[in-house]
PDB file of C-alpha atoms and ligand atoms in Angstrom:
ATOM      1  CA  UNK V  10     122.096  81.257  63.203  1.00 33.00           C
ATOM      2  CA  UNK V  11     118.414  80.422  62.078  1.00 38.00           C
ATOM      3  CA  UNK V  12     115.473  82.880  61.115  1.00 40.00           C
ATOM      4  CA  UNK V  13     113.045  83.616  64.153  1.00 43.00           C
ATOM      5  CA  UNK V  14     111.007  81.263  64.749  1.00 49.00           C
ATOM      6  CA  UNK V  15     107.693  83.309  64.188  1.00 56.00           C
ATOM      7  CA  UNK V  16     104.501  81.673  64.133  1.00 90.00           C
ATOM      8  CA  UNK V  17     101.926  79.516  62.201  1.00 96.00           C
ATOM      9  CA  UNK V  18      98.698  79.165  62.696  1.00 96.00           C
ATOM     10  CA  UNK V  19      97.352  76.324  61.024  1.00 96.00           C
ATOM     11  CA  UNK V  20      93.538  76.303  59.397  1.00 97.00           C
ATOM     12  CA  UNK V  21      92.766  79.606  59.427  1.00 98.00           C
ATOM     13  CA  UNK V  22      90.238  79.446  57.368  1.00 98.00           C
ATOM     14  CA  UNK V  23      89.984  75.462  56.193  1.00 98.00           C
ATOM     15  CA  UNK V  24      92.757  73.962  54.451  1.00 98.00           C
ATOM     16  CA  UNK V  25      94.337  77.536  54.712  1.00 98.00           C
ATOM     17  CA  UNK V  26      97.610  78.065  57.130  1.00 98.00           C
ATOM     18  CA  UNK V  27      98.799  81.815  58.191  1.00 98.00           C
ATOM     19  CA  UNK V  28     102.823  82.187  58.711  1.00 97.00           C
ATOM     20  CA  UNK V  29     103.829  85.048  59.766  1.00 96.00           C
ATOM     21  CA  UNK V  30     107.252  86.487  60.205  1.00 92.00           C
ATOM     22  CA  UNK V  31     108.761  90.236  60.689  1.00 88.00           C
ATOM     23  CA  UNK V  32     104.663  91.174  61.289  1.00 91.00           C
ATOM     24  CA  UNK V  33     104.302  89.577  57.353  1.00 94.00           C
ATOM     25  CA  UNK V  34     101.675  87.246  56.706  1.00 97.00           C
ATOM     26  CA  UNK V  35     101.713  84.388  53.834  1.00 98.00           C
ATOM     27  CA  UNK V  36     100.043  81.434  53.141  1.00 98.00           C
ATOM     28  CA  UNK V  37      99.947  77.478  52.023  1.00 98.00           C
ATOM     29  CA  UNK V  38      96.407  76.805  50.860  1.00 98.00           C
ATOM     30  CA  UNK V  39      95.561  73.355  50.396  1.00 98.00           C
ATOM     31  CA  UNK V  40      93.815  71.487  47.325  1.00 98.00           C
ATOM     32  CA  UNK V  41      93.279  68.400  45.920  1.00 94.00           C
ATOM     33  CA  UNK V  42      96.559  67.966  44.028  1.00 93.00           C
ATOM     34  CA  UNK V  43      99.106  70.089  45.986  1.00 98.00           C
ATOM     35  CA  UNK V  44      99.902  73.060  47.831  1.00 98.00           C
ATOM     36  CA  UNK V  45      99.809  77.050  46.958  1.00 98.00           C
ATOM     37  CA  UNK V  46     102.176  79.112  48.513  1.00 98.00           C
ATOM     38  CA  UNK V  47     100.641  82.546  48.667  1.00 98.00           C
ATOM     39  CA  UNK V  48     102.943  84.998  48.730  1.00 98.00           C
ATOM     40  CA  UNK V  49     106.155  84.601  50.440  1.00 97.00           C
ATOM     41  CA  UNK V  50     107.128  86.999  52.849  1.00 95.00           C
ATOM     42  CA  UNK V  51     110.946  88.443  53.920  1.00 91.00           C
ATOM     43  CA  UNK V  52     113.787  86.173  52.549  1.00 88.00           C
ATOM     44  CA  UNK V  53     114.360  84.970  56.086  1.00 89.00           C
ATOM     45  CA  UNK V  54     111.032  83.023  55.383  1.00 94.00           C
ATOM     46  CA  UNK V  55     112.691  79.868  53.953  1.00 95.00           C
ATOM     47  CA  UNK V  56     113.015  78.961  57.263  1.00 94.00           C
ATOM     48  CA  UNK V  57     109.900  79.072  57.973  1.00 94.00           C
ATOM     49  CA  UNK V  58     108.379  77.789  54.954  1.00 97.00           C
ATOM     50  CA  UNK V  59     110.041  74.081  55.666  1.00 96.00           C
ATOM     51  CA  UNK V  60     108.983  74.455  59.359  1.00 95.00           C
ATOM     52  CA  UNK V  61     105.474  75.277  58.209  1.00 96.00           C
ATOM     53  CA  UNK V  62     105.661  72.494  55.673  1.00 97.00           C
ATOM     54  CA  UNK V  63     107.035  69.905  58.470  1.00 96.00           C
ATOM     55  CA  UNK V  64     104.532  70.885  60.665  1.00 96.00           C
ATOM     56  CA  UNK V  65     101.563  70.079  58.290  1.00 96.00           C
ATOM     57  CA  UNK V  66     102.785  67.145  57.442  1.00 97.00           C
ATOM     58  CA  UNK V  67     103.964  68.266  53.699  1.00 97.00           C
ATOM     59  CA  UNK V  68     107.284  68.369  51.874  1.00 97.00           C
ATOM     60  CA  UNK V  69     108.141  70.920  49.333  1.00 98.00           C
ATOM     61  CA  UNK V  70     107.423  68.228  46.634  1.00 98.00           C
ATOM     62  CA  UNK V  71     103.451  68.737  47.306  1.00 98.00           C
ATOM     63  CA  UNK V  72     104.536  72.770  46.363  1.00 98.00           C
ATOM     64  CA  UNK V  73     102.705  73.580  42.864  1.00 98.00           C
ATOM     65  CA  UNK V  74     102.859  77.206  42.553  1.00 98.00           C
ATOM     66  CA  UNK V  75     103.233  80.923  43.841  1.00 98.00           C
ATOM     67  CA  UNK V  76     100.626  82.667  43.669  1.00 98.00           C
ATOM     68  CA  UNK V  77     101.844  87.018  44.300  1.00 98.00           C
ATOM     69  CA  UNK V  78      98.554  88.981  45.642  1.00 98.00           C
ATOM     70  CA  UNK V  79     101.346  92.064  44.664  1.00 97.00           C
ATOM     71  CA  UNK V  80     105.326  92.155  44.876  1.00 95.00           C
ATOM     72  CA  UNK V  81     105.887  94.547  47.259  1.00 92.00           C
ATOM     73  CA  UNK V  82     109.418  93.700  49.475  1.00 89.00           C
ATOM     74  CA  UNK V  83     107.950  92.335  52.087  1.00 90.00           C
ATOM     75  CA  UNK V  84     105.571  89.976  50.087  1.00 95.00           C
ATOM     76  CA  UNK V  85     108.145  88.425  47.228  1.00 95.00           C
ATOM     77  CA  UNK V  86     110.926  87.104  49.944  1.00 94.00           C
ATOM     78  CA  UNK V  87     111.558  83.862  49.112  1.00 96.00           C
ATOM     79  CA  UNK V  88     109.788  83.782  45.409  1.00 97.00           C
ATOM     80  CA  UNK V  89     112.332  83.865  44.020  1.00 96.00           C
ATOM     81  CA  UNK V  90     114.306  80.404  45.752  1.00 97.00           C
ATOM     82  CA  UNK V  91     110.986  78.697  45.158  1.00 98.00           C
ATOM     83  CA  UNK V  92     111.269  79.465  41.827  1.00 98.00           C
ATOM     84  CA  UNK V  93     114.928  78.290  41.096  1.00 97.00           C
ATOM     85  CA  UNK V  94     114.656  75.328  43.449  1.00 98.00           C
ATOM     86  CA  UNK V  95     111.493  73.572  43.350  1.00 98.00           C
ATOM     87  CA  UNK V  96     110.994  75.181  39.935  1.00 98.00           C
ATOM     88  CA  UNK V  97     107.129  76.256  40.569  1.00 98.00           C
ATOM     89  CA  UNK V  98     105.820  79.336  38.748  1.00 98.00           C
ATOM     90  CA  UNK V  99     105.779  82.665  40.167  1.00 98.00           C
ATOM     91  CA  UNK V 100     102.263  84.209  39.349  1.00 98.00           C
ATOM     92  CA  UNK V 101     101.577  88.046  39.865  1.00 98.00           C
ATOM     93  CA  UNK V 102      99.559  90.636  37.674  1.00 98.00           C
ATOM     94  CA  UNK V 103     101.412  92.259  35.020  1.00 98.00           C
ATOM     95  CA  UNK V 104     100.871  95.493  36.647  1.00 97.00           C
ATOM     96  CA  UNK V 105     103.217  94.073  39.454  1.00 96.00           C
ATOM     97  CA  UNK V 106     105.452  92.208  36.989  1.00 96.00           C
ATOM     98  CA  UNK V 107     108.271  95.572  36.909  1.00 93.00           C
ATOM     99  CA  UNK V 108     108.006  95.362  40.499  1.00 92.00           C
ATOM    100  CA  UNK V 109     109.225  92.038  40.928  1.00 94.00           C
ATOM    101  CA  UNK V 110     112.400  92.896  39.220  1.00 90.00           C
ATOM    102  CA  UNK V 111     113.189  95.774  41.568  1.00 82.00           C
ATOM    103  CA  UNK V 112     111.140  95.216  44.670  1.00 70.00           C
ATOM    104  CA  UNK V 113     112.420  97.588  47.104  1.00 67.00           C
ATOM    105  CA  UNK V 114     111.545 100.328  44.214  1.00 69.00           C
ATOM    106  CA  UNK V 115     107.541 101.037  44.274  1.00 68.00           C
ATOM    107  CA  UNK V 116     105.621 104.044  43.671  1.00 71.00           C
ATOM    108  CA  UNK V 117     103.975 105.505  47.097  1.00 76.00           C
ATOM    109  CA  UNK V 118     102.254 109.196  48.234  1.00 72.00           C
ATOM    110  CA  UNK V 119     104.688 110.197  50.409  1.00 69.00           C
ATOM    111  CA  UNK V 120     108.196 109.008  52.054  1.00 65.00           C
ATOM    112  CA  UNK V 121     108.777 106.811  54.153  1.00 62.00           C
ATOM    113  CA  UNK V 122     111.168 108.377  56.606  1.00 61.00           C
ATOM    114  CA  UNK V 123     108.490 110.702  57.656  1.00 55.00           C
ATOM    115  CA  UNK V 124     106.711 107.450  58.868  1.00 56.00           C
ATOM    116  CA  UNK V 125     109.571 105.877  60.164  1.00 56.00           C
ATOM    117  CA  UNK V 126     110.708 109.106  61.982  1.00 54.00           C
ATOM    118  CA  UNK V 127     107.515 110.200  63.561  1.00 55.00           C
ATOM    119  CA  UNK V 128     105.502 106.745  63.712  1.00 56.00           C
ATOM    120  CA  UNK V 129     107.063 105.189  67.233  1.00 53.00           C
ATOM    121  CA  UNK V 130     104.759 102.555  67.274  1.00 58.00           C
ATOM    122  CA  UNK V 131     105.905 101.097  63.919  1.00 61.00           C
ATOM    123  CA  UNK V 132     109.261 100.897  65.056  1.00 67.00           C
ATOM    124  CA  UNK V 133     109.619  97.255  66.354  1.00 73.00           C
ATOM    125  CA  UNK V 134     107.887  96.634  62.807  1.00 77.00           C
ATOM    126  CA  UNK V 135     110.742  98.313  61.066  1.00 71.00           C
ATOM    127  CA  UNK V 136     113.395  97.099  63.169  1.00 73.00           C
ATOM    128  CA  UNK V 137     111.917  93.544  62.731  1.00 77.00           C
ATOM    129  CA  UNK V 138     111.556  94.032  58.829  1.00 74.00           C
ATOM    130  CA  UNK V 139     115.644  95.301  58.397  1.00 72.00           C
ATOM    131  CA  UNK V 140     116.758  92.213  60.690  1.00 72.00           C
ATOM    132  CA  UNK V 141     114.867  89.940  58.244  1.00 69.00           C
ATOM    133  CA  UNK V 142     116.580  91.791  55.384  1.00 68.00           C
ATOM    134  CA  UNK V 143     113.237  92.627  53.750  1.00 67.00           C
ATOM    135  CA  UNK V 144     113.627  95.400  52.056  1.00 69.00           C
ATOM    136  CA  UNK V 145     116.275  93.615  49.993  1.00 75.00           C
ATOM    137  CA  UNK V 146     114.612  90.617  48.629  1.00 82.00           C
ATOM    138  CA  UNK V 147     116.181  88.359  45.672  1.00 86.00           C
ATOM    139  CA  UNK V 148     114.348  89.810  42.168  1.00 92.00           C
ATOM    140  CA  UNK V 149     112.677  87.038  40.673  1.00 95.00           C
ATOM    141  CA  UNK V 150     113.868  85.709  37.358  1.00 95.00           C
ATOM    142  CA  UNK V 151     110.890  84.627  35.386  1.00 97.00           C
ATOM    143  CA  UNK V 152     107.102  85.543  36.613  1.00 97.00           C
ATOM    144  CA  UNK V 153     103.630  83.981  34.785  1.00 98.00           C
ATOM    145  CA  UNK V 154     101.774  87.258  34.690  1.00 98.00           C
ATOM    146  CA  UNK V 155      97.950  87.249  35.118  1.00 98.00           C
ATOM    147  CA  UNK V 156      95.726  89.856  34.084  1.00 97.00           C
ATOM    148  CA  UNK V 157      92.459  91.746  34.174  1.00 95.00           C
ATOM    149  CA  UNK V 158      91.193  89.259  32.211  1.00 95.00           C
ATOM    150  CA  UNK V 159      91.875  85.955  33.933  1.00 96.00           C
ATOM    151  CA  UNK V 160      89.433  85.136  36.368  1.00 97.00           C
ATOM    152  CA  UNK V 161      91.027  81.945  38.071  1.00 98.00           C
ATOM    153  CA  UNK V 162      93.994  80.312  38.230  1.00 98.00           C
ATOM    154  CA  UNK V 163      94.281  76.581  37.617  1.00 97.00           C
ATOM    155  CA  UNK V 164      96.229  75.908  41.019  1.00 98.00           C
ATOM    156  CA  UNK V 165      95.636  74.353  44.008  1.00 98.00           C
ATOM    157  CA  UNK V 166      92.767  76.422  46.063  1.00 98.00           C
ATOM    158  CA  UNK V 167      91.408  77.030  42.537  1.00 98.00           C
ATOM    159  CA  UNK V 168      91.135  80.911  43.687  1.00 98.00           C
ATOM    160  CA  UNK V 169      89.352  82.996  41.682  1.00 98.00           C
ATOM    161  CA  UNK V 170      90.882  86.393  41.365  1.00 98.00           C
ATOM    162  CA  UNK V 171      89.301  89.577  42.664  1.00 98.00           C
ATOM    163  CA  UNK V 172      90.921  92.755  41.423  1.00 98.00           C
ATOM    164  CA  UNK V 173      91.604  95.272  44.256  1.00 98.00           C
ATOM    165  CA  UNK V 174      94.746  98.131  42.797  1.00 97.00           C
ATOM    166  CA  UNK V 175      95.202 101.092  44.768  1.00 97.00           C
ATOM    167  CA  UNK V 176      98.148  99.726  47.305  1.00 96.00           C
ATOM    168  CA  UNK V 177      99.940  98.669  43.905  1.00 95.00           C
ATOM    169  CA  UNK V 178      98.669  99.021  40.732  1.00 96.00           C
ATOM    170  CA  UNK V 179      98.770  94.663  40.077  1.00 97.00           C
ATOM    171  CA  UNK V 180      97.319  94.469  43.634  1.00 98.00           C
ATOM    172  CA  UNK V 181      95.033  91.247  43.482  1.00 98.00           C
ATOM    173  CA  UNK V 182      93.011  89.321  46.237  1.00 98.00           C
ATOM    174  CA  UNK V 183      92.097  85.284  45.845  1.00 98.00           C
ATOM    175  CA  UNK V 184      88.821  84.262  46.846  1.00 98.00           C
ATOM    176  CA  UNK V 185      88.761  80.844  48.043  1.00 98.00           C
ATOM    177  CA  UNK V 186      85.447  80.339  47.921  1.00 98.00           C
ATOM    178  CA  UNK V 187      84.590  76.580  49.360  1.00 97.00           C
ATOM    179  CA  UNK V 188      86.401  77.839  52.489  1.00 98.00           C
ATOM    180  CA  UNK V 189      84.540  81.003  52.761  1.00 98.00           C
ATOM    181  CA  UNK V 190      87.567  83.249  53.372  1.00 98.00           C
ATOM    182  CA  UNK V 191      89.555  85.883  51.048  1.00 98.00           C
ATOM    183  CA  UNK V 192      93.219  86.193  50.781  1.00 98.00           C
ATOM    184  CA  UNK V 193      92.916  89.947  50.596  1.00 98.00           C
ATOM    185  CA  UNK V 194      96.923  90.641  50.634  1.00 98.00           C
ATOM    186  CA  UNK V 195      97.389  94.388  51.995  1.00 97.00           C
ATOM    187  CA  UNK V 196      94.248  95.646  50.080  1.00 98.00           C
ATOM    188  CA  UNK V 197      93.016  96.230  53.646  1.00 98.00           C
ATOM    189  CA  UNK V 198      95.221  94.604  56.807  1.00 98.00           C
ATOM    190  CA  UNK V 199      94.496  94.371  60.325  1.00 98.00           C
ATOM    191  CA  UNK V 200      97.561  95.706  61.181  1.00 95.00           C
ATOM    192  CA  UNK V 201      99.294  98.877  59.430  1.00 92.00           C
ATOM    193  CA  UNK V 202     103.307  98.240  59.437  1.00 88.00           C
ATOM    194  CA  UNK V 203     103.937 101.553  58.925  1.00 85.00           C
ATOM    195  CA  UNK V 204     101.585 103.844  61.693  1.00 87.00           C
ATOM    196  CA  UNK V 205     101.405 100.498  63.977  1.00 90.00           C
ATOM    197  CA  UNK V 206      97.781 101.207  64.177  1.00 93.00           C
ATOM    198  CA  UNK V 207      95.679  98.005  64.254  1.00 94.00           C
ATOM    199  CA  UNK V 208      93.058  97.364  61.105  1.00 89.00           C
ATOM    200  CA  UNK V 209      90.840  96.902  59.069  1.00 98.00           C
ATOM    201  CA  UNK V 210      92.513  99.914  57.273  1.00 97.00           C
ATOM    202  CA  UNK V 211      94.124 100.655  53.806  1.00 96.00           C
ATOM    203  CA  UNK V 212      98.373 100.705  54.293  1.00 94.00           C
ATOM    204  CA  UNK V 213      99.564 104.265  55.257  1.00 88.00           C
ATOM    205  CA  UNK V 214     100.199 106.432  51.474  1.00 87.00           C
ATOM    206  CA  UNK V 215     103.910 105.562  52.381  1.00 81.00           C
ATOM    207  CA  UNK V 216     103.640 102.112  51.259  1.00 85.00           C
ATOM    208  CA  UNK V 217     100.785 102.669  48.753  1.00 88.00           C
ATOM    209  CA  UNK V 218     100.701 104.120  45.118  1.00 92.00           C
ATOM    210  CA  UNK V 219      97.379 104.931  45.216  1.00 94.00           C
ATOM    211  CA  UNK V 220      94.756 105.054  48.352  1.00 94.00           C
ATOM    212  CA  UNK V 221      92.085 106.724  46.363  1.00 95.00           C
ATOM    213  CA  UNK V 222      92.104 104.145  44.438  1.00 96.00           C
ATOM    214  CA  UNK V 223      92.493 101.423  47.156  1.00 96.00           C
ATOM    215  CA  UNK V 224      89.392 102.828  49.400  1.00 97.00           C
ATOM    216  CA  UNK V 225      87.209 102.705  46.165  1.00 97.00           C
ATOM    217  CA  UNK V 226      88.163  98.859  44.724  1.00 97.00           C
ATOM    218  CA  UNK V 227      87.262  97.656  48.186  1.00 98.00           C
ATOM    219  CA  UNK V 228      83.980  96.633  47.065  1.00 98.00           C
ATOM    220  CA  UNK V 229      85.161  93.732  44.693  1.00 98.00           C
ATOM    221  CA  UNK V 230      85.872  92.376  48.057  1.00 98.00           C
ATOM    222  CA  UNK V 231      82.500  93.457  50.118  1.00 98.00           C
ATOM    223  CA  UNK V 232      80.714  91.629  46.932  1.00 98.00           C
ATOM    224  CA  UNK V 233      82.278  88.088  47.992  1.00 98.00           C
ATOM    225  CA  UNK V 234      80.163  88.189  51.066  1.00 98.00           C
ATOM    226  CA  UNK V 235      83.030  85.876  51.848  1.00 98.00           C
ATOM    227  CA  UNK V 236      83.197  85.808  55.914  1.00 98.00           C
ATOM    228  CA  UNK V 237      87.011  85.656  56.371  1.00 98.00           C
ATOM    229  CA  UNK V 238      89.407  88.456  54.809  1.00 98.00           C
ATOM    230  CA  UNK V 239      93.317  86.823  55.381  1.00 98.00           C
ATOM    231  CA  UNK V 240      95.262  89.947  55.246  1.00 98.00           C
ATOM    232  CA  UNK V 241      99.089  90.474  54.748  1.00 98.00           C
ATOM    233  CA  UNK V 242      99.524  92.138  58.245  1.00 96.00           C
ATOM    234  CA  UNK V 243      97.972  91.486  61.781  1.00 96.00           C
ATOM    235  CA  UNK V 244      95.138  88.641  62.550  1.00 96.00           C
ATOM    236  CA  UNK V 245      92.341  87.044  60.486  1.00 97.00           C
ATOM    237  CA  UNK V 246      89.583  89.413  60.324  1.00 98.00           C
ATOM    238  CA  UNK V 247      86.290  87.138  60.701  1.00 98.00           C
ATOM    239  CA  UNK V 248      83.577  89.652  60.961  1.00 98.00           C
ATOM    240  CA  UNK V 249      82.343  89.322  57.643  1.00 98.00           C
ATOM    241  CA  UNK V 250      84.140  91.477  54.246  1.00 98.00           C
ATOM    242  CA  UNK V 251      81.605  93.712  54.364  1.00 98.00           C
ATOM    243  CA  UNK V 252      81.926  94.804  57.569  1.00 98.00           C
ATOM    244  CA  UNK V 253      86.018  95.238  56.874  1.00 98.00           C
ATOM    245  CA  UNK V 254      85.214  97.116  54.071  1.00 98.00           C
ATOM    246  CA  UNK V 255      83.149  99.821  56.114  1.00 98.00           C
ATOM    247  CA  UNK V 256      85.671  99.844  58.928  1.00 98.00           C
ATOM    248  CA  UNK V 257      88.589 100.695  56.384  1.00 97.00           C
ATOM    249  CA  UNK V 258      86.393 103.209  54.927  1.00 97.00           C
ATOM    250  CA  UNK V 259      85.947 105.005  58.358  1.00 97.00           C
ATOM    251  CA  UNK V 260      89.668 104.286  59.538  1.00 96.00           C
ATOM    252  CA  UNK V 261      90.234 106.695  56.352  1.00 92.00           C
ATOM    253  CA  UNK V 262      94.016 106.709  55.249  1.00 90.00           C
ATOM    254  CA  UNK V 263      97.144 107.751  57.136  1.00 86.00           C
TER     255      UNK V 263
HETATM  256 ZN1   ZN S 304     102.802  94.402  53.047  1.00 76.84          ZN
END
């Protein structure tokens, strides 16, 4: 039977719809000549992607492109069926481009079974992430790599590209800047799947490669001044990026 029916919450920030599914968020961002699907959550998400679609009152002919914030599991599910069968491109920074070939295979502090042994909280999270077979997502094929270099990508959104490693090394946020709002992926997220504890905070060192690094590229995203931060986990945050920033930097890392 079907993928659970999660949610979707349409204009977000404008033209910009949050789906979420097994506590994942990704995104369709509107713009003048398409859709932008950014990133694409557990592989159970194709479900939701045509419900989504339906529901704005697109088909997944309006679909231009992928864009990968990083290609983590839980963020590359259904790349890479996009890919094959509406034949968009997958785009991700070349420091994530290894990662979409073996995405349950990332570099983090320290293991995840302490987390998922002593963490009680997280546990629906987990539970909800291994029924929506996320931690075995499809690799994908053929990526378009971006890089440190590139400063927007010609897609629909027209985001331009604010580098933020430290949860991965490719780690990437898209400013949308008409719509005042940040697609900030996990650089921070309002809700950490791995501690359950609710954000703005950097992702637990089990899921990040590193948080030194994370805590300190944080201010490409304070410099937006962009009010909205659309994170990969948990709610919008709409208190201002500057504000998120100082909040992750006090939540300090678990
Ligand atoms: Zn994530």
């Amino acid at each position: 039977m079907g993928y659970p029916r999660d949610m979707l919450e349409t204009d977000v920030a404008p033209g910009v719809h949050r789906i979420e599914d097994a506590y994942t968020n990704w995104y369709l961002v509107e713009g003048d000549a398409g859709l932008t699907v950014v990133d694409c959550g557990v592989p159970t998400s194709w479900g939701s992607f045509q419900d989504a679609l339906k529901a704005i009152g697109r088909t997944t002919d309006d679909v231009r492109a992928v864009v990968l914030t990083h290609a983590h599991f839980d963020h590359v599910g259904f790349a890479e069926r996009a890919r094959k069968e509406l034949g968009v491109p997958i785009h991700v920074h070349e420091n994530d481009a290894p990662l979409t070939r073996h995405p349950s295979r990332y570099d983090h502090e320290r293991p995840r079974s302490l987390y998922l042994a002593t963490q009680v909280k997280a546990m629906p999270i987990v539970a909800s992430l291994v029924r929506n077979r996320a931690f075995w997502p499809a690799a994908i094929k053929e990526v378009v790599r971006y890089d440190d270099a590139t400063h927007t990508l010609a897609v629909p959104g027209d985001p331009i590209l604010v580098r933020t490693p430290g949860h991965t090394l490719g780690h990437t946020s898209l400013h949308l800047r008409d719509r005042d709002a940040v697609i900030v992926g996990d650089a921070f997220v309002m809700l950490d799947p791995y501690t359950g504890k609710r954000g703005p905070r950097v992702v637990a060192r089990a899921a990040t490669a590193d948080s030194e690094r994370n805590l300190r590229t944080l201010d490409a995203l304070a410099a937006t001044g962009a009010s909205k931060g659309l994170t990969g986990h948990g709610p919008a945050w709409t208190g201002g990026l500057e504000a998120a920033v100082a909040r992750a930097r006090e939540n300090g890392v678990a």
